[in-house]
PDB file of N, CA and C in Angstrom:
ATOM      1  N   UNK A 218     -72.135  23.182-100.866  1.00  0.00           N
ATOM      2  CA  UNK A 218     -72.174  22.925 -98.986  1.00  0.00           C
ATOM      3  C   UNK A 218     -71.071  24.229 -98.342  1.00  0.00           C
ATOM      4  N   UNK A 219     -71.851  24.310 -97.065  1.00  0.00           N
ATOM      5  CA  UNK A 219     -71.626  25.622 -96.474  1.00  0.00           C
ATOM      6  C   UNK A 219     -70.582  25.272 -95.631  1.00  0.00           C
ATOM      7  N   UNK A 220     -69.463  26.131 -95.704  1.00  0.00           N
ATOM      8  CA  UNK A 220     -68.167  26.356 -95.515  1.00  0.00           C
ATOM      9  C   UNK A 220     -68.658  25.906 -93.397  1.00  0.00           C
ATOM     10  N   UNK A 221     -68.133  25.306 -92.769  1.00  0.00           N
ATOM     11  CA  UNK A 221     -67.643  25.073 -91.119  1.00  0.00           C
ATOM     12  C   UNK A 221     -67.511  26.565 -90.449  1.00  0.00           C
ATOM     13  N   UNK A 222     -68.080  26.910 -89.824  1.00  0.00           N
ATOM     14  CA  UNK A 222     -67.984  28.344 -88.609  1.00  0.00           C
ATOM     15  C   UNK A 222     -66.477  28.525 -88.300  1.00  0.00           C
ATOM     16  N   UNK A 223     -66.068  29.413 -88.178  1.00  0.00           N
ATOM     17  CA  UNK A 223     -64.344  29.560 -87.757  1.00  0.00           C
ATOM     18  C   UNK A 223     -64.965  28.974 -85.762  1.00  0.00           C
ATOM     19  N   UNK A 224     -63.778  28.433 -85.119  1.00  0.00           N
ATOM     20  CA  UNK A 224     -63.737  28.022 -83.943  1.00  0.00           C
ATOM     21  C   UNK A 224     -62.334  27.759 -83.196  1.00  0.00           C
ATOM     22  N   UNK A 225     -61.720  28.322 -82.190  1.00  0.00           N
ATOM     23  CA  UNK A 225     -61.084  27.890 -81.513  1.00  0.00           C
ATOM     24  C   UNK A 225     -60.577  27.061 -80.771  1.00  0.00           C
ATOM     25  N   UNK A 226     -59.033  26.494 -81.011  1.00  0.00           N
ATOM     26  CA  UNK A 226     -58.655  25.062 -80.461  1.00  0.00           C
ATOM     27  C   UNK A 226     -57.856  25.172 -79.343  1.00  0.00           C
ATOM     28  N   UNK A 227     -57.700  23.974 -78.697  1.00  0.00           N
ATOM     29  CA  UNK A 227     -55.639  24.250 -77.780  1.00  0.00           C
ATOM     30  C   UNK A 227     -55.008  23.070 -78.600  1.00  0.00           C
ATOM     31  N   UNK A 228     -53.840  23.634 -79.198  1.00  0.00           N
ATOM     32  CA  UNK A 228     -52.696  22.113 -79.277  1.00  0.00           C
ATOM     33  C   UNK A 228     -51.862  23.385 -78.539  1.00  0.00           C
ATOM     34  N   UNK A 229     -50.847  22.063 -78.938  1.00  0.00           N
ATOM     35  CA  UNK A 229     -49.551  22.460 -78.711  1.00  0.00           C
ATOM     36  C   UNK A 229     -48.382  22.178 -79.904  1.00  0.00           C
ATOM     37  N   UNK A 230     -47.181  23.016 -79.766  1.00  0.00           N
ATOM     38  CA  UNK A 230     -46.691  22.612 -80.797  1.00  0.00           C
ATOM     39  C   UNK A 230     -45.343  21.707 -80.591  1.00  0.00           C
ATOM     40  N   UNK A 231     -45.115  20.298 -80.967  1.00  0.00           N
ATOM     41  CA  UNK A 231     -44.606  19.712 -80.506  1.00  0.00           C
ATOM     42  C   UNK A 231     -44.003  18.669 -81.552  1.00  0.00           C
ATOM     43  N   UNK A 232     -41.875  19.036 -82.246  1.00  0.00           N
ATOM     44  CA  UNK A 232     -41.461  18.583 -83.088  1.00  0.00           C
ATOM     45  C   UNK A 232     -41.716  19.212 -84.435  1.00  0.00           C
ATOM     46  N   UNK A 233     -42.255  20.058 -84.590  1.00  0.00           N
ATOM     47  CA  UNK A 233     -42.266  20.886 -85.828  1.00  0.00           C
ATOM     48  C   UNK A 233     -44.009  19.992 -86.428  1.00  0.00           C
ATOM     49  N   UNK A 234     -44.587  19.848 -85.366  1.00  0.00           N
ATOM     50  CA  UNK A 234     -46.314  19.375 -85.384  1.00  0.00           C
ATOM     51  C   UNK A 234     -47.380  20.565 -84.262  1.00  0.00           C
ATOM     52  N   UNK A 235     -47.673  20.514 -84.466  1.00  0.00           N
ATOM     53  CA  UNK A 235     -49.295  21.031 -83.795  1.00  0.00           C
ATOM     54  C   UNK A 235     -50.381  20.532 -83.471  1.00  0.00           C
ATOM     55  N   UNK A 236     -50.411  19.654 -82.543  1.00  0.00           N
ATOM     56  CA  UNK A 236     -50.887  19.061 -82.061  1.00  0.00           C
ATOM     57  C   UNK A 236     -52.368  18.891 -81.156  1.00  0.00           C
ATOM     58  N   UNK A 237     -53.434  19.215 -81.563  1.00  0.00           N
ATOM     59  CA  UNK A 237     -54.610  19.539 -80.782  1.00  0.00           C
ATOM     60  C   UNK A 237     -54.397  18.720 -79.211  1.00  0.00           C
ATOM     61  N   UNK A 238     -55.554  19.782 -78.438  1.00  0.00           N
ATOM     62  CA  UNK A 238     -55.241  19.497 -76.943  1.00  0.00           C
ATOM     63  C   UNK A 238     -56.582  18.333 -76.856  1.00  0.00           C
ATOM     64  N   UNK A 239     -57.040  18.450 -77.916  1.00  0.00           N
ATOM     65  CA  UNK A 239     -58.859  17.935 -77.604  1.00  0.00           C
ATOM     66  C   UNK A 239     -59.133  17.740 -78.845  1.00  0.00           C
ATOM     67  N   UNK A 240     -60.077  16.442 -79.069  1.00  0.00           N
ATOM     68  CA  UNK A 240     -60.257  16.251 -80.744  1.00  0.00           C
ATOM     69  C   UNK A 240     -61.055  17.098 -81.640  1.00  0.00           C
ATOM     70  N   UNK A 241     -60.561  17.139 -82.788  1.00  0.00           N
ATOM     71  CA  UNK A 241     -61.302  17.640 -83.838  1.00  0.00           C
ATOM     72  C   UNK A 241     -61.793  17.263 -84.454  1.00  0.00           C
ATOM     73  N   UNK A 242     -63.140  17.485 -85.120  1.00  0.00           N
ATOM     74  CA  UNK A 242     -63.901  16.803 -86.146  1.00  0.00           C
ATOM     75  C   UNK A 242     -63.889  17.382 -87.325  1.00  0.00           C
ATOM     76  N   UNK A 243     -62.948  16.611 -87.425  1.00  0.00           N
ATOM     77  CA  UNK A 243     -62.433  17.322 -89.137  1.00  0.00           C
ATOM     78  C   UNK A 243     -61.757  15.825 -89.893  1.00  0.00           C
ATOM     79  N   UNK A 244     -62.160  16.035 -90.988  1.00  0.00           N
ATOM     80  CA  UNK A 244     -61.339  15.396 -92.223  1.00  0.00           C
ATOM     81  C   UNK A 244     -59.958  14.308 -92.150  1.00  0.00           C
ATOM     82  N   UNK A 245     -59.439  13.319 -92.114  1.00  0.00           N
ATOM     83  CA  UNK A 245     -58.230  13.469 -91.889  1.00  0.00           C
ATOM     84  C   UNK A 245     -57.425  14.485 -93.028  1.00  0.00           C
ATOM     85  N   UNK A 246     -56.245  15.182 -93.320  1.00  0.00           N
ATOM     86  CA  UNK A 246     -55.996  15.646 -94.025  1.00  0.00           C
ATOM     87  C   UNK A 246     -56.645  16.931 -94.737  1.00  0.00           C
ATOM     88  N   UNK A 247     -57.305  17.747 -93.630  1.00  0.00           N
ATOM     89  CA  UNK A 247     -57.810  18.939 -94.099  1.00  0.00           C
ATOM     90  C   UNK A 247     -56.629  20.273 -93.772  1.00  0.00           C
ATOM     91  N   UNK A 248     -56.890  20.835 -94.674  1.00  0.00           N
ATOM     92  CA  UNK A 248     -56.453  22.109 -94.642  1.00  0.00           C
ATOM     93  C   UNK A 248     -57.336  23.078 -94.265  1.00  0.00           C
ATOM     94  N   UNK A 249     -56.583  24.067 -92.820  1.00  0.00           N
ATOM     95  CA  UNK A 249     -56.655  24.556 -92.064  1.00  0.00           C
ATOM     96  C   UNK A 249     -55.638  26.320 -92.129  1.00  0.00           C
ATOM     97  N   UNK A 250     -56.069  26.912 -91.847  1.00  0.00           N
ATOM     98  CA  UNK A 250     -55.256  28.173 -91.834  1.00  0.00           C
ATOM     99  C   UNK A 250     -55.729  28.140 -90.148  1.00  0.00           C
ATOM    100  N   UNK A 251     -54.129  28.312 -89.320  1.00  0.00           N
ATOM    101  CA  UNK A 251     -54.384  28.710 -88.045  1.00  0.00           C
ATOM    102  C   UNK A 251     -53.652  29.802 -87.680  1.00  0.00           C
ATOM    103  N   UNK A 252     -54.231  31.125 -87.039  1.00  0.00           N
ATOM    104  CA  UNK A 252     -53.518  32.031 -85.843  1.00  0.00           C
ATOM    105  C   UNK A 252     -53.099  31.393 -84.726  1.00  0.00           C
ATOM    106  N   UNK A 253     -51.799  32.186 -84.856  1.00  0.00           N
ATOM    107  CA  UNK A 253     -51.441  31.830 -83.016  1.00  0.00           C
ATOM    108  C   UNK A 253     -51.207  32.924 -82.455  1.00  0.00           C
ATOM    109  N   UNK A 254     -50.999  32.363 -80.992  1.00  0.00           N
ATOM    110  CA  UNK A 254     -52.149  32.986 -80.055  1.00  0.00           C
ATOM    111  C   UNK A 254     -51.540  32.286 -78.712  1.00  0.00           C
ATOM    112  N   UNK A 255     -50.298  32.396 -78.714  1.00  0.00           N
ATOM    113  CA  UNK A 255     -49.343  31.663 -77.232  1.00  0.00           C
ATOM    114  C   UNK A 255     -50.571  31.768 -76.151  1.00  0.00           C
ATOM    115  N   UNK A 256     -50.865  30.800 -75.321  1.00  0.00           N
ATOM    116  CA  UNK A 256     -51.175  30.606 -74.011  1.00  0.00           C
ATOM    117  C   UNK A 256     -49.775  31.081 -72.894  1.00  0.00           C
ATOM    118  N   UNK A 257     -51.106  31.817 -71.379  1.00  0.00           N
ATOM    119  CA  UNK A 257     -49.702  32.104 -70.884  1.00  0.00           C
ATOM    120  C   UNK A 257     -49.157  30.163 -69.882  1.00  0.00           C
ATOM    121  N   UNK A 258     -48.373  30.247 -69.390  1.00  0.00           N
ATOM    122  CA  UNK A 258     -48.407  29.071 -69.058  1.00  0.00           C
ATOM    123  C   UNK A 258     -49.133  29.074 -67.397  1.00  0.00           C
ATOM    124  N   UNK A 259     -49.887  27.280 -66.998  1.00  0.00           N
ATOM    125  CA  UNK A 259     -50.391  27.571 -66.362  1.00  0.00           C
ATOM    126  C   UNK A 259     -49.415  27.507 -65.023  1.00  0.00           C
ATOM    127  N   UNK A 260     -50.170  27.618 -63.825  1.00  0.00           N
ATOM    128  CA  UNK A 260     -49.340  27.819 -62.715  1.00  0.00           C
ATOM    129  C   UNK A 260     -48.887  26.223 -61.919  1.00  0.00           C
ATOM    130  N   UNK A 261     -49.323  25.499 -62.918  1.00  0.00           N
ATOM    131  CA  UNK A 261     -48.206  24.126 -62.704  1.00  0.00           C
ATOM    132  C   UNK A 261     -47.326  23.813 -63.298  1.00  0.00           C
ATOM    133  N   UNK A 262     -47.307  24.335 -64.794  1.00  0.00           N
ATOM    134  CA  UNK A 262     -46.296  24.934 -65.256  1.00  0.00           C
ATOM    135  C   UNK A 262     -45.312  25.460 -65.139  1.00  0.00           C
ATOM    136  N   UNK A 263     -45.806  26.635 -63.580  1.00  0.00           N
ATOM    137  CA  UNK A 263     -44.821  27.318 -63.334  1.00  0.00           C
ATOM    138  C   UNK A 263     -43.953  26.718 -62.366  1.00  0.00           C
ATOM    139  N   UNK A 264     -45.113  26.192 -61.346  1.00  0.00           N
ATOM    140  CA  UNK A 264     -44.436  25.359 -60.620  1.00  0.00           C
ATOM    141  C   UNK A 264     -43.508  24.382 -61.092  1.00  0.00           C
ATOM    142  N   UNK A 265     -43.637  23.710 -61.971  1.00  0.00           N
ATOM    143  CA  UNK A 265     -42.517  22.486 -62.697  1.00  0.00           C
ATOM    144  C   UNK A 265     -41.273  23.350 -62.857  1.00  0.00           C
ATOM    145  N   UNK A 266     -41.171  23.679 -63.764  1.00  0.00           N
ATOM    146  CA  UNK A 266     -40.225  24.836 -64.194  1.00  0.00           C
ATOM    147  C   UNK A 266     -39.737  25.257 -63.142  1.00  0.00           C
ATOM    148  N   UNK A 267     -39.917  26.106 -61.856  1.00  0.00           N
ATOM    149  CA  UNK A 267     -39.113  26.696 -60.791  1.00  0.00           C
ATOM    150  C   UNK A 267     -38.275  25.522 -59.740  1.00  0.00           C
ATOM    151  N   UNK A 268     -39.149  23.998 -60.108  1.00  0.00           N
ATOM    152  CA  UNK A 268     -38.599  22.648 -59.239  1.00  0.00           C
ATOM    153  C   UNK A 268     -37.485  22.716 -60.147  1.00  0.00           C
ATOM    154  N   UNK A 269     -37.352  23.192 -61.853  1.00  0.00           N
ATOM    155  CA  UNK A 269     -36.498  22.066 -61.902  1.00  0.00           C
ATOM    156  C   UNK A 269     -35.284  23.203 -62.336  1.00  0.00           C
ATOM    157  N   UNK A 270     -35.569  24.715 -62.128  1.00  0.00           N
ATOM    158  CA  UNK A 270     -34.459  25.203 -61.710  1.00  0.00           C
ATOM    159  C   UNK A 270     -33.607  25.330 -60.721  1.00  0.00           C
ATOM    160  N   UNK A 271     -34.244  24.701 -59.364  1.00  0.00           N
ATOM    161  CA  UNK A 271     -34.036  24.803 -58.134  1.00  0.00           C
ATOM    162  C   UNK A 271     -32.873  23.503 -58.041  1.00  0.00           C
ATOM    163  N   UNK A 272     -33.104  22.416 -58.930  1.00  0.00           N
ATOM    164  CA  UNK A 272     -32.776  21.341 -58.905  1.00  0.00           C
ATOM    165  C   UNK A 272     -31.483  21.261 -59.424  1.00  0.00           C
ATOM    166  N   UNK A 273     -31.496  22.367 -60.847  1.00  0.00           N
ATOM    167  CA  UNK A 273     -29.970  22.413 -61.312  1.00  0.00           C
ATOM    168  C   UNK A 273     -29.598  23.025 -60.240  1.00  0.00           C
ATOM    169  N   UNK A 274     -30.203  24.530 -60.244  1.00  0.00           N
ATOM    170  CA  UNK A 274     -29.317  25.526 -59.016  1.00  0.00           C
ATOM    171  C   UNK A 274     -28.188  24.689 -58.067  1.00  0.00           C
ATOM    172  N   UNK A 275     -28.483  23.823 -58.026  1.00  0.00           N
ATOM    173  CA  UNK A 275     -28.246  22.461 -56.863  1.00  0.00           C
ATOM    174  C   UNK A 275     -27.156  21.799 -57.211  1.00  0.00           C
ATOM    175  N   UNK A 276     -26.827  21.541 -58.725  1.00  0.00           N
ATOM    176  CA  UNK A 276     -26.147  20.662 -58.918  1.00  0.00           C
ATOM    177  C   UNK A 276     -24.682  21.554 -59.736  1.00  0.00           C
ATOM    178  N   UNK A 277     -25.217  22.921 -60.175  1.00  0.00           N
ATOM    179  CA  UNK A 277     -24.442  23.892 -60.625  1.00  0.00           C
ATOM    180  C   UNK A 277     -22.786  23.995 -59.821  1.00  0.00           C
ATOM    181  N   UNK A 278     -21.966  23.494 -60.465  1.00  0.00           N
ATOM    182  CA  UNK A 278     -20.576  24.081 -59.822  1.00  0.00           C
ATOM    183  C   UNK A 278     -20.125  22.315 -58.662  1.00  0.00           C
ATOM    184  N   UNK A 279     -20.877  21.612 -58.735  1.00  0.00           N
ATOM    185  CA  UNK A 279     -20.667  20.597 -58.496  1.00  0.00           C
ATOM    186  C   UNK A 279     -19.425  19.577 -58.714  1.00  0.00           C
ATOM    187  N   UNK A 280     -19.116  19.449 -60.262  1.00  0.00           N
ATOM    188  CA  UNK A 280     -18.160  18.859 -60.652  1.00  0.00           C
ATOM    189  C   UNK A 280     -16.388  19.328 -60.006  1.00  0.00           C
ATOM    190  N   UNK A 281     -16.371  20.413 -60.097  1.00  0.00           N
ATOM    191  CA  UNK A 281     -15.913  21.311 -58.966  1.00  0.00           C
ATOM    192  C   UNK A 281     -16.040  20.956 -57.093  1.00  0.00           C
ATOM    193  N   UNK A 282     -16.388  20.102 -56.609  1.00  0.00           N
ATOM    194  CA  UNK A 282     -16.852  20.217 -55.121  1.00  0.00           C
ATOM    195  C   UNK A 282     -15.895  18.933 -54.711  1.00  0.00           C
ATOM    196  N   UNK A 283     -15.136  18.440 -56.113  1.00  0.00           N
ATOM    197  CA  UNK A 283     -14.454  17.367 -55.616  1.00  0.00           C
ATOM    198  C   UNK A 283     -14.828  15.991 -54.783  1.00  0.00           C
ATOM    199  N   UNK A 284     -15.644  15.834 -55.599  1.00  0.00           N
ATOM    200  CA  UNK A 284     -16.931  14.466 -55.070  1.00  0.00           C
ATOM    201  C   UNK A 284     -16.521  13.396 -56.061  1.00  0.00           C
ATOM    202  N   UNK A 285     -16.743  12.130 -55.482  1.00  0.00           N
ATOM    203  CA  UNK A 285     -16.072  11.314 -56.350  1.00  0.00           C
ATOM    204  C   UNK A 285     -17.050  10.388 -56.998  1.00  0.00           C
ATOM    205  N   UNK A 286     -18.646  10.421 -55.790  1.00  0.00           N
ATOM    206  CA  UNK A 286     -19.063   9.479 -55.818  1.00  0.00           C
ATOM    207  C   UNK A 286     -21.164   9.996 -56.655  1.00  0.00           C
ATOM    208  N   UNK A 287     -20.469  11.096 -56.971  1.00  0.00           N
ATOM    209  CA  UNK A 287     -21.939  11.598 -57.639  1.00  0.00           C
ATOM    210  C   UNK A 287     -22.970  10.934 -58.790  1.00  0.00           C
ATOM    211  N   UNK A 288     -22.223   9.463 -59.057  1.00  0.00           N
ATOM    212  CA  UNK A 288     -23.429   8.945 -59.808  1.00  0.00           C
ATOM    213  C   UNK A 288     -23.796   7.426 -58.930  1.00  0.00           C
ATOM    214  N   UNK A 289     -23.267   7.897 -57.800  1.00  0.00           N
ATOM    215  CA  UNK A 289     -23.175   6.744 -56.623  1.00  0.00           C
ATOM    216  C   UNK A 289     -24.599   7.135 -55.766  1.00  0.00           C
ATOM    217  N   UNK A 290     -24.780   8.176 -55.858  1.00  0.00           N
ATOM    218  CA  UNK A 290     -25.129   8.785 -54.477  1.00  0.00           C
ATOM    219  C   UNK A 290     -25.754  10.704 -55.184  1.00  0.00           C
ATOM    220  N   UNK A 291     -26.577  10.269 -56.347  1.00  0.00           N
ATOM    221  CA  UNK A 291     -26.519  11.364 -57.212  1.00  0.00           C
ATOM    222  C   UNK A 291     -28.529  12.006 -56.533  1.00  0.00           C
ATOM    223  N   UNK A 292     -29.340  11.049 -56.416  1.00  0.00           N
ATOM    224  CA  UNK A 292     -30.254  11.285 -56.101  1.00  0.00           C
ATOM    225  C   UNK A 292     -30.485  11.937 -53.942  1.00  0.00           C
ATOM    226  N   UNK A 293     -29.319  11.789 -53.581  1.00  0.00           N
ATOM    227  CA  UNK A 293     -29.209  12.448 -52.637  1.00  0.00           C
ATOM    228  C   UNK A 293     -28.206  13.378 -52.347  1.00  0.00           C
ATOM    229  N   UNK A 294     -27.796  13.808 -53.453  1.00  0.00           N
ATOM    230  CA  UNK A 294     -26.949  14.896 -53.741  1.00  0.00           C
ATOM    231  C   UNK A 294     -28.130  16.506 -54.711  1.00  0.00           C
ATOM    232  N   UNK A 295     -28.668  15.311 -55.568  1.00  0.00           N
ATOM    233  CA  UNK A 295     -30.312  16.228 -55.875  1.00  0.00           C
ATOM    234  C   UNK A 295     -31.616  16.417 -55.061  1.00  0.00           C
ATOM    235  N   UNK A 296     -31.552  15.554 -54.611  1.00  0.00           N
ATOM    236  CA  UNK A 296     -33.455  15.554 -53.575  1.00  0.00           C
ATOM    237  C   UNK A 296     -33.217  15.531 -52.680  1.00  0.00           C
ATOM    238  N   UNK A 297     -31.721  15.383 -51.185  1.00  0.00           N
ATOM    239  CA  UNK A 297     -31.554  15.345 -50.397  1.00  0.00           C
ATOM    240  C   UNK A 297     -32.214  14.287 -49.773  1.00  0.00           C
ATOM    241  N   UNK A 298     -32.382  12.555 -50.899  1.00  0.00           N
ATOM    242  CA  UNK A 298     -32.692  11.200 -50.136  1.00  0.00           C
ATOM    243  C   UNK A 298     -31.549  10.269 -50.077  1.00  0.00           C
ATOM    244  N   UNK A 299     -31.355  10.021 -49.498  1.00  0.00           N
ATOM    245  CA  UNK A 299     -30.422   8.232 -49.474  1.00  0.00           C
ATOM    246  C   UNK A 299     -31.366   7.495 -49.720  1.00  0.00           C
ATOM    247  N   UNK A 300     -30.761   6.862 -50.974  1.00  0.00           N
ATOM    248  CA  UNK A 300     -30.504   5.558 -51.850  1.00  0.00           C
ATOM    249  C   UNK A 300     -30.899   4.643 -50.685  1.00  0.00           C
TER     250      UNK A 300
END
């Protein structure tokens, strides 16, 4: 039986396991050799990271602000939204 031709697939590494982004036509428990080539983050991922960074920076030092209603007004302080 001839060997299938090598191909490149994209996968996400999560919880110690490589998870293909798309379905792979291989029988379960097939052994393969992986060559890792990290992909650069997409514009969407970069935008998400930037929003998260800004949200975290907004709460840095909030414990030193003498505010006592953080749990009640959490969204307002983080996002400027009144509940």
